[in-house]
mmCIF file with all atom_site columns, C-alpha atoms in Angstrom:
data_model
loop_
_atom_site.group_PDB
_atom_site.id
_atom_site.type_symbol
_atom_site.label_atom_id
_atom_site.label_alt_id
_atom_site.label_comp_id
_atom_site.label_asym_id
_atom_site.label_entity_id
_atom_site.label_seq_id
_atom_site.pdbx_PDB_ins_code
_atom_site.Cartn_x
_atom_site.Cartn_y
_atom_site.Cartn_z
_atom_site.occupancy
_atom_site.B_iso_or_equiv
_atom_site.pdbx_formal_charge
_atom_site.auth_seq_id
_atom_site.auth_comp_id
_atom_site.auth_asym_id
_atom_site.auth_atom_id
_atom_site.pdbx_PDB_model_num
ATOM 1   C CA . ILE A 1 1   ? 125.745 116.169 44.877 1.00 0.00 ? 12  ILE A CA 1
ATOM 2   C CA . LEU A 1 2   ? 128.394 118.054 43.497 1.00 0.00 ? 13  LEU A CA 1
ATOM 3   C CA . LEU A 1 3   ? 128.767 120.568 46.179 1.00 0.00 ? 14  LEU A CA 1
ATOM 4   C CA . ILE A 1 4   ? 128.936 117.888 48.795 1.00 0.00 ? 15  ILE A CA 1
ATOM 5   C CA . PHE A 1 5   ? 131.905 116.552 46.963 1.00 0.00 ? 16  PHE A CA 1
ATOM 6   C CA . ALA A 1 6   ? 133.483 119.810 46.595 1.00 0.00 ? 17  ALA A CA 1
ATOM 7   C CA . SER A 1 7   ? 133.061 120.474 50.406 1.00 0.00 ? 18  SER A CA 1
ATOM 8   C CA . PHE A 1 8   ? 135.566 117.995 51.186 1.00 0.00 ? 19  PHE A CA 1
ATOM 9   C CA . ILE A 1 9   ? 138.318 120.390 49.852 1.00 0.00 ? 20  ILE A CA 1
ATOM 10  C CA . GLY A 1 10  ? 137.981 122.985 52.315 1.00 0.00 ? 21  GLY A CA 1
ATOM 11  C CA . ALA A 1 11  ? 139.202 126.543 53.099 1.00 0.00 ? 22  ALA A CA 1
ATOM 12  C CA . CYS A 1 12  ? 142.746 127.997 53.135 1.00 0.00 ? 23  CYS A CA 1
ATOM 13  C CA . ALA A 1 13  ? 145.051 127.358 56.002 1.00 0.00 ? 24  ALA A CA 1
ATOM 14  C CA . GLY A 1 14  ? 144.253 129.374 59.200 1.00 0.00 ? 25  GLY A CA 1
ATOM 15  C CA . SER A 1 15  ? 140.632 129.572 58.361 1.00 0.00 ? 26  SER A CA 1
ATOM 16  C CA . THR A 1 16  ? 137.771 127.915 60.458 1.00 0.00 ? 27  THR A CA 1
ATOM 17  C CA . GLY A 1 17  ? 136.398 126.686 57.228 1.00 0.00 ? 28  GLY A CA 1
ATOM 18  C CA . GLY A 1 18  ? 135.537 122.723 57.218 1.00 0.00 ? 29  GLY A CA 1
ATOM 19  C CA . GLY A 1 19  ? 137.096 120.091 54.997 1.00 0.00 ? 30  GLY A CA 1
ATOM 20  C CA . ILE A 1 20  ? 140.432 119.210 54.153 1.00 0.00 ? 31  ILE A CA 1
ATOM 21  C CA . LYS A 1 21  ? 142.604 122.426 53.901 1.00 0.00 ? 32  LYS A CA 1
ATOM 22  C CA . VAL A 1 22  ? 143.708 123.517 50.414 1.00 0.00 ? 33  VAL A CA 1
ATOM 23  C CA . VAL A 1 23  ? 147.512 123.365 51.197 1.00 0.00 ? 34  VAL A CA 1
ATOM 24  C CA . ARG A 1 24  ? 146.970 119.707 52.723 1.00 0.00 ? 35  ARG A CA 1
ATOM 25  C CA . VAL A 1 25  ? 145.308 118.591 49.353 1.00 0.00 ? 36  VAL A CA 1
ATOM 26  C CA . LEU A 1 26  ? 148.001 120.364 47.471 1.00 0.00 ? 37  LEU A CA 1
ATOM 27  C CA . LEU A 1 27  ? 150.701 118.420 49.427 1.00 0.00 ? 38  LEU A CA 1
ATOM 28  C CA . MET A 1 28  ? 148.870 115.106 48.948 1.00 0.00 ? 39  MET A CA 1
ATOM 29  C CA . PHE A 1 29  ? 148.935 115.811 45.292 1.00 0.00 ? 40  PHE A CA 1
ATOM 30  C CA . LYS A 1 30  ? 152.555 116.649 45.072 1.00 0.00 ? 41  LYS A CA 1
ATOM 31  C CA . LEU A 1 31  ? 153.375 113.624 47.067 1.00 0.00 ? 42  LEU A CA 1
ATOM 32  C CA . ALA A 1 32  ? 151.489 111.484 44.730 1.00 0.00 ? 43  ALA A CA 1
ATOM 33  C CA . MET A 1 33  ? 153.223 112.902 41.772 1.00 0.00 ? 44  MET A CA 1
ATOM 34  C CA . LYS A 1 34  ? 156.548 112.227 43.678 1.00 0.00 ? 45  LYS A CA 1
ATOM 35  C CA . GLU A 1 35  ? 155.741 108.812 43.889 1.00 0.00 ? 46  GLU A CA 1
ATOM 36  C CA . ILE A 1 36  ? 154.766 108.399 40.339 1.00 0.00 ? 47  ILE A CA 1
ATOM 37  C CA . LYS A 1 37  ? 158.079 110.039 39.313 1.00 0.00 ? 48  LYS A CA 1
ATOM 38  C CA . LYS A 1 38  ? 159.855 107.518 41.700 1.00 0.00 ? 49  LYS A CA 1
ATOM 39  C CA . PHE A 1 39  ? 158.181 104.680 40.178 1.00 0.00 ? 50  PHE A CA 1
ATOM 40  C CA . ILE A 1 40  ? 159.369 105.794 36.782 1.00 0.00 ? 51  ILE A CA 1
ATOM 41  C CA . HIS A 1 41  ? 163.011 106.794 38.022 1.00 0.00 ? 52  HIS A CA 1
ATOM 42  C CA . PRO A 1 42  ? 163.671 104.870 41.163 1.00 0.00 ? 53  PRO A CA 1
ATOM 43  C CA . ASN A 1 43  ? 166.901 106.452 42.048 1.00 0.00 ? 54  ASN A CA 1
ATOM 44  C CA . ALA A 1 44  ? 165.881 110.075 41.613 1.00 0.00 ? 55  ALA A CA 1
ATOM 45  C CA . GLN A 1 45  ? 166.122 112.389 44.462 1.00 0.00 ? 56  GLN A CA 1
ATOM 46  C CA . ILE A 1 46  ? 162.895 114.495 44.296 1.00 0.00 ? 57  ILE A CA 1
ATOM 47  C CA . ASN A 1 47  ? 162.152 117.097 46.545 1.00 0.00 ? 58  ASN A CA 1
ATOM 48  C CA . ILE A 1 48  ? 158.443 118.571 47.320 1.00 0.00 ? 59  ILE A CA 1
ATOM 49  C CA . LYS A 1 49  ? 158.551 122.290 47.407 1.00 0.00 ? 60  LYS A CA 1
ATOM 50  C CA . LEU A 1 50  ? 155.787 124.717 48.469 1.00 0.00 ? 61  LEU A CA 1
ATOM 51  C CA . ASN A 1 51  ? 156.459 128.421 48.185 1.00 0.00 ? 62  ASN A CA 1
ATOM 52  C CA . HIS A 1 52  ? 159.985 127.618 47.087 1.00 0.00 ? 63  HIS A CA 1
ATOM 53  C CA . ARG A 1 53  ? 160.867 125.883 50.264 1.00 0.00 ? 64  ARG A CA 1
ATOM 54  C CA . SER A 1 54  ? 161.241 121.899 50.622 1.00 0.00 ? 65  SER A CA 1
ATOM 55  C CA . VAL A 1 55  ? 158.732 120.402 52.665 1.00 0.00 ? 66  VAL A CA 1
ATOM 56  C CA . THR A 1 56  ? 160.118 117.964 55.312 1.00 0.00 ? 67  THR A CA 1
ATOM 57  C CA . GLU A 1 57  ? 158.978 114.224 55.538 1.00 0.00 ? 68  GLU A CA 1
ATOM 58  C CA . ASP A 1 58  ? 157.535 115.005 58.890 1.00 0.00 ? 69  ASP A CA 1
ATOM 59  C CA . THR A 1 59  ? 155.183 117.416 57.424 1.00 0.00 ? 70  THR A CA 1
ATOM 60  C CA . LEU A 1 60  ? 154.203 114.948 54.686 1.00 0.00 ? 71  LEU A CA 1
ATOM 61  C CA . VAL A 1 61  ? 153.699 112.116 57.329 1.00 0.00 ? 72  VAL A CA 1
ATOM 62  C CA . SER A 1 62  ? 151.414 114.630 59.307 1.00 0.00 ? 73  SER A CA 1
ATOM 63  C CA . VAL A 1 63  ? 149.538 115.602 56.351 1.00 0.00 ? 74  VAL A CA 1
ATOM 64  C CA . TRP A 1 64  ? 148.693 111.831 55.632 1.00 0.00 ? 75  TRP A CA 1
ATOM 65  C CA . GLY A 1 65  ? 148.087 111.169 59.266 1.00 0.00 ? 76  GLY A CA 1
ATOM 66  C CA . PHE A 1 66  ? 145.453 113.872 59.232 1.00 0.00 ? 77  PHE A CA 1
ATOM 67  C CA . PHE A 1 67  ? 143.899 112.620 55.894 1.00 0.00 ? 78  PHE A CA 1
ATOM 68  C CA . SER A 1 68  ? 143.822 109.046 57.446 1.00 0.00 ? 79  SER A CA 1
ATOM 69  C CA . LEU A 1 69  ? 142.053 110.352 60.771 1.00 0.00 ? 80  LEU A CA 1
ATOM 70  C CA . TYR A 1 70  ? 139.759 112.307 58.582 1.00 0.00 ? 81  TYR A CA 1
ATOM 71  C CA . VAL A 1 71  ? 138.752 109.358 56.606 1.00 0.00 ? 82  VAL A CA 1
ATOM 72  C CA . ILE A 1 72  ? 138.385 107.174 59.793 1.00 0.00 ? 83  ILE A CA 1
ATOM 73  C CA . ALA A 1 73  ? 136.351 109.791 61.515 1.00 0.00 ? 84  ALA A CA 1
ATOM 74  C CA . PHE A 1 74  ? 134.109 110.322 58.395 1.00 0.00 ? 85  PHE A CA 1
ATOM 75  C CA . ILE A 1 75  ? 133.657 106.673 58.265 1.00 0.00 ? 86  ILE A CA 1
ATOM 76  C CA . MET A 1 76  ? 132.663 106.075 61.995 1.00 0.00 ? 87  MET A CA 1
ATOM 77  C CA . ILE A 1 77  ? 130.468 108.966 61.987 1.00 0.00 ? 88  ILE A CA 1
ATOM 78  C CA . LEU A 1 78  ? 128.529 107.715 58.981 1.00 0.00 ? 89  LEU A CA 1
ATOM 79  C CA . ILE A 1 79  ? 128.287 104.076 60.401 1.00 0.00 ? 90  ILE A CA 1
ATOM 80  C CA . ALA A 1 80  ? 126.902 105.595 63.561 1.00 0.00 ? 91  ALA A CA 1
ATOM 81  C CA . LEU A 1 81  ? 124.331 107.663 61.816 1.00 0.00 ? 92  LEU A CA 1
ATOM 82  C CA . MET A 1 82  ? 123.196 104.818 59.897 1.00 0.00 ? 93  MET A CA 1
ATOM 83  C CA . PHE A 1 83  ? 122.681 102.746 63.346 1.00 0.00 ? 94  PHE A CA 1
ATOM 84  C CA . THR A 1 84  ? 120.426 105.621 64.479 1.00 0.00 ? 95  THR A CA 1
ATOM 85  C CA . GLY A 1 85  ? 118.189 104.937 61.509 1.00 0.00 ? 96  GLY A CA 1
ATOM 86  C CA . LEU A 1 86  ? 119.218 107.403 58.905 1.00 0.00 ? 97  LEU A CA 1
ATOM 87  C CA . ASP A 1 87  ? 119.305 105.826 55.290 1.00 0.00 ? 98  ASP A CA 1
ATOM 88  C CA . GLN A 1 88  ? 122.776 105.935 53.492 1.00 0.00 ? 99  GLN A CA 1
ATOM 89  C CA . VAL A 1 89  ? 122.126 108.931 51.563 1.00 0.00 ? 100 VAL A CA 1
ATOM 90  C CA . SER A 1 90  ? 121.009 111.063 54.393 1.00 0.00 ? 101 SER A CA 1
ATOM 91  C CA . ALA A 1 91  ? 123.690 109.615 56.847 1.00 0.00 ? 102 ALA A CA 1
ATOM 92  C CA . PHE A 1 92  ? 126.512 110.595 54.083 1.00 0.00 ? 103 PHE A CA 1
ATOM 93  C CA . SER A 1 93  ? 125.248 113.931 53.416 1.00 0.00 ? 104 SER A CA 1
ATOM 94  C CA . ALA A 1 94  ? 124.561 114.942 57.199 1.00 0.00 ? 105 ALA A CA 1
ATOM 95  C CA . THR A 1 95  ? 128.164 113.565 57.823 1.00 0.00 ? 106 THR A CA 1
ATOM 96  C CA . ALA A 1 96  ? 129.746 115.613 55.166 1.00 0.00 ? 107 ALA A CA 1
ATOM 97  C CA . ALA A 1 97  ? 127.664 118.610 55.924 1.00 0.00 ? 108 ALA A CA 1
ATOM 98  C CA . SER A 1 98  ? 128.585 118.503 59.604 1.00 0.00 ? 109 SER A CA 1
ATOM 99  C CA . ILE A 1 99  ? 132.238 117.716 59.396 1.00 0.00 ? 110 ILE A CA 1
ATOM 100 C CA . ASN A 1 100 ? 132.645 120.222 56.394 1.00 0.00 ? 111 ASN A CA 1
ATOM 101 C CA . ASN A 1 101 ? 130.465 122.780 57.907 1.00 0.00 ? 112 ASN A CA 1
ATOM 102 C CA . LEU A 1 102 ? 128.444 122.793 54.770 1.00 0.00 ? 113 LEU A CA 1
ATOM 103 C CA . GLY A 1 103 ? 124.888 123.297 55.943 1.00 0.00 ? 114 GLY A CA 1
ATOM 104 C CA . PRO A 1 104 ? 122.001 121.200 54.558 1.00 0.00 ? 115 PRO A CA 1
ATOM 105 C CA . GLY A 1 105 ? 122.325 117.896 53.150 1.00 0.00 ? 116 GLY A CA 1
ATOM 106 C CA . LEU A 1 106 ? 120.347 115.472 51.133 1.00 0.00 ? 117 LEU A CA 1
ATOM 107 C CA . GLY A 1 107 ? 117.404 113.143 51.834 1.00 0.00 ? 118 GLY A CA 1
ATOM 108 C CA . GLU A 1 108 ? 115.937 112.989 55.299 1.00 0.00 ? 119 GLU A CA 1
ATOM 109 C CA . VAL A 1 109 ? 118.297 116.095 56.187 1.00 0.00 ? 120 VAL A CA 1
ATOM 110 C CA . ALA A 1 110 ? 117.578 118.238 53.216 1.00 0.00 ? 121 ALA A CA 1
ATOM 111 C CA . ALA A 1 111 ? 115.303 120.679 54.845 1.00 0.00 ? 122 ALA A CA 1
ATOM 112 C CA . ASN A 1 112 ? 116.228 120.480 58.508 1.00 0.00 ? 123 ASN A CA 1
ATOM 113 C CA . TYR A 1 113 ? 117.363 118.180 61.087 1.00 0.00 ? 124 TYR A CA 1
ATOM 114 C CA . GLY A 1 114 ? 114.168 118.270 63.130 1.00 0.00 ? 125 GLY A CA 1
ATOM 115 C CA . GLY A 1 115 ? 113.323 114.622 61.953 1.00 0.00 ? 126 GLY A CA 1
ATOM 116 C CA . VAL A 1 116 ? 116.692 113.275 63.118 1.00 0.00 ? 127 VAL A CA 1
ATOM 117 C CA . SER A 1 117 ? 116.727 111.404 66.315 1.00 0.00 ? 128 SER A CA 1
ATOM 118 C CA . ASP A 1 118 ? 118.367 113.081 69.529 1.00 0.00 ? 129 ASP A CA 1
ATOM 119 C CA . THR A 1 119 ? 121.238 110.416 69.279 1.00 0.00 ? 130 THR A CA 1
ATOM 120 C CA . ALA A 1 120 ? 121.977 111.282 65.833 1.00 0.00 ? 131 ALA A CA 1
ATOM 121 C CA . LYS A 1 121 ? 122.008 115.128 66.830 1.00 0.00 ? 132 LYS A CA 1
ATOM 122 C CA . TRP A 1 122 ? 124.603 114.514 69.315 1.00 0.00 ? 133 TRP A CA 1
ATOM 123 C CA . ILE A 1 123 ? 126.702 112.504 66.962 1.00 0.00 ? 134 ILE A CA 1
ATOM 124 C CA . LEU A 1 124 ? 126.296 115.409 64.424 1.00 0.00 ? 135 LEU A CA 1
ATOM 125 C CA . SER A 1 125 ? 127.264 117.942 67.046 1.00 0.00 ? 136 SER A CA 1
ATOM 126 C CA . PHE A 1 126 ? 130.529 116.035 67.740 1.00 0.00 ? 137 PHE A CA 1
ATOM 127 C CA . SER A 1 127 ? 130.930 115.833 64.049 1.00 0.00 ? 138 SER A CA 1
ATOM 128 C CA . MET A 1 128 ? 130.714 119.602 63.898 1.00 0.00 ? 139 MET A CA 1
ATOM 129 C CA . LEU A 1 129 ? 133.312 120.049 66.524 1.00 0.00 ? 140 LEU A CA 1
ATOM 130 C CA . LEU A 1 130 ? 135.553 117.736 64.571 1.00 0.00 ? 141 LEU A CA 1
ATOM 131 C CA . GLY A 1 131 ? 135.107 119.870 61.572 1.00 0.00 ? 142 GLY A CA 1
ATOM 132 C CA . ARG A 1 132 ? 135.541 123.184 63.104 1.00 0.00 ? 143 ARG A CA 1
ATOM 133 C CA . LEU A 1 133 ? 138.370 122.530 65.425 1.00 0.00 ? 144 LEU A CA 1
ATOM 134 C CA . GLU A 1 134 ? 140.038 120.011 63.188 1.00 0.00 ? 145 GLU A CA 1
ATOM 135 C CA . ILE A 1 135 ? 140.511 116.367 64.013 1.00 0.00 ? 146 ILE A CA 1
ATOM 136 C CA . LEU A 1 136 ? 144.114 116.736 65.259 1.00 0.00 ? 147 LEU A CA 1
ATOM 137 C CA . THR A 1 137 ? 143.186 119.778 67.691 1.00 0.00 ? 148 THR A CA 1
ATOM 138 C CA . LEU A 1 138 ? 140.416 117.832 69.162 1.00 0.00 ? 149 LEU A CA 1
ATOM 139 C CA . MET A 1 139 ? 142.490 114.553 69.613 1.00 0.00 ? 150 MET A CA 1
ATOM 140 C CA . ALA A 1 140 ? 144.940 116.479 71.417 1.00 0.00 ? 151 ALA A CA 1
ATOM 141 C CA . LEU A 1 141 ? 142.327 117.941 73.711 1.00 0.00 ? 152 LEU A CA 1
ATOM 142 C CA . LEU A 1 142 ? 140.948 114.592 74.451 1.00 0.00 ? 153 LEU A CA 1
ATOM 143 C CA . HIS A 1 143 ? 144.443 113.134 75.160 1.00 0.00 ? 154 HIS A CA 1
ATOM 144 C CA . LYS A 1 144 ? 145.401 112.509 78.791 1.00 0.00 ? 155 LYS A CA 1
ATOM 145 C CA . ALA A 1 145 ? 148.814 113.912 78.260 1.00 0.00 ? 156 ALA A CA 1
ATOM 146 C CA . PHE A 1 146 ? 147.449 117.225 77.473 1.00 0.00 ? 157 PHE A CA 1
ATOM 147 C CA . TRP A 1 147 ? 145.919 117.615 80.872 1.00 0.00 ? 158 TRP A CA 1
ATOM 148 C CA . ARG A 1 148 ? 148.747 116.364 82.891 1.00 0.00 ? 159 ARG A CA 1
ATOM 149 C CA . PHE A 1 149 ? 150.449 119.729 83.311 1.00 0.00 ? 160 PHE A CA 1
#
């Protein structure tokens, strides 16, 4: 169970590892610390720095946007798998394993995915694409403006 939760914090930037990249987790942590400091000192001007460079607000917004899309996609896939007949533990671990490129899960998917329905396998295949290509890349590919030119 600990490994499944650890898989949510993924690999480094530029790699094909799944999960939320370490840089994004670091930026979300720094932004949370900034907001706590701003709560204590409301008029303070606090910059978030990464590698001694200030991070722009656009970058921080895109990090939170990615995190929001990640959570929404995870919940939608989890619910879709439960509609196919998987129990909550199996659906959660299968979703985490597929979107984070983890491998085996818990419950019904602990040994293999042979007992999972074909519909669930298609959902998990799409989830693997989301995890491997990242959500924003796949969203851009599916957007009609990408195919216009």
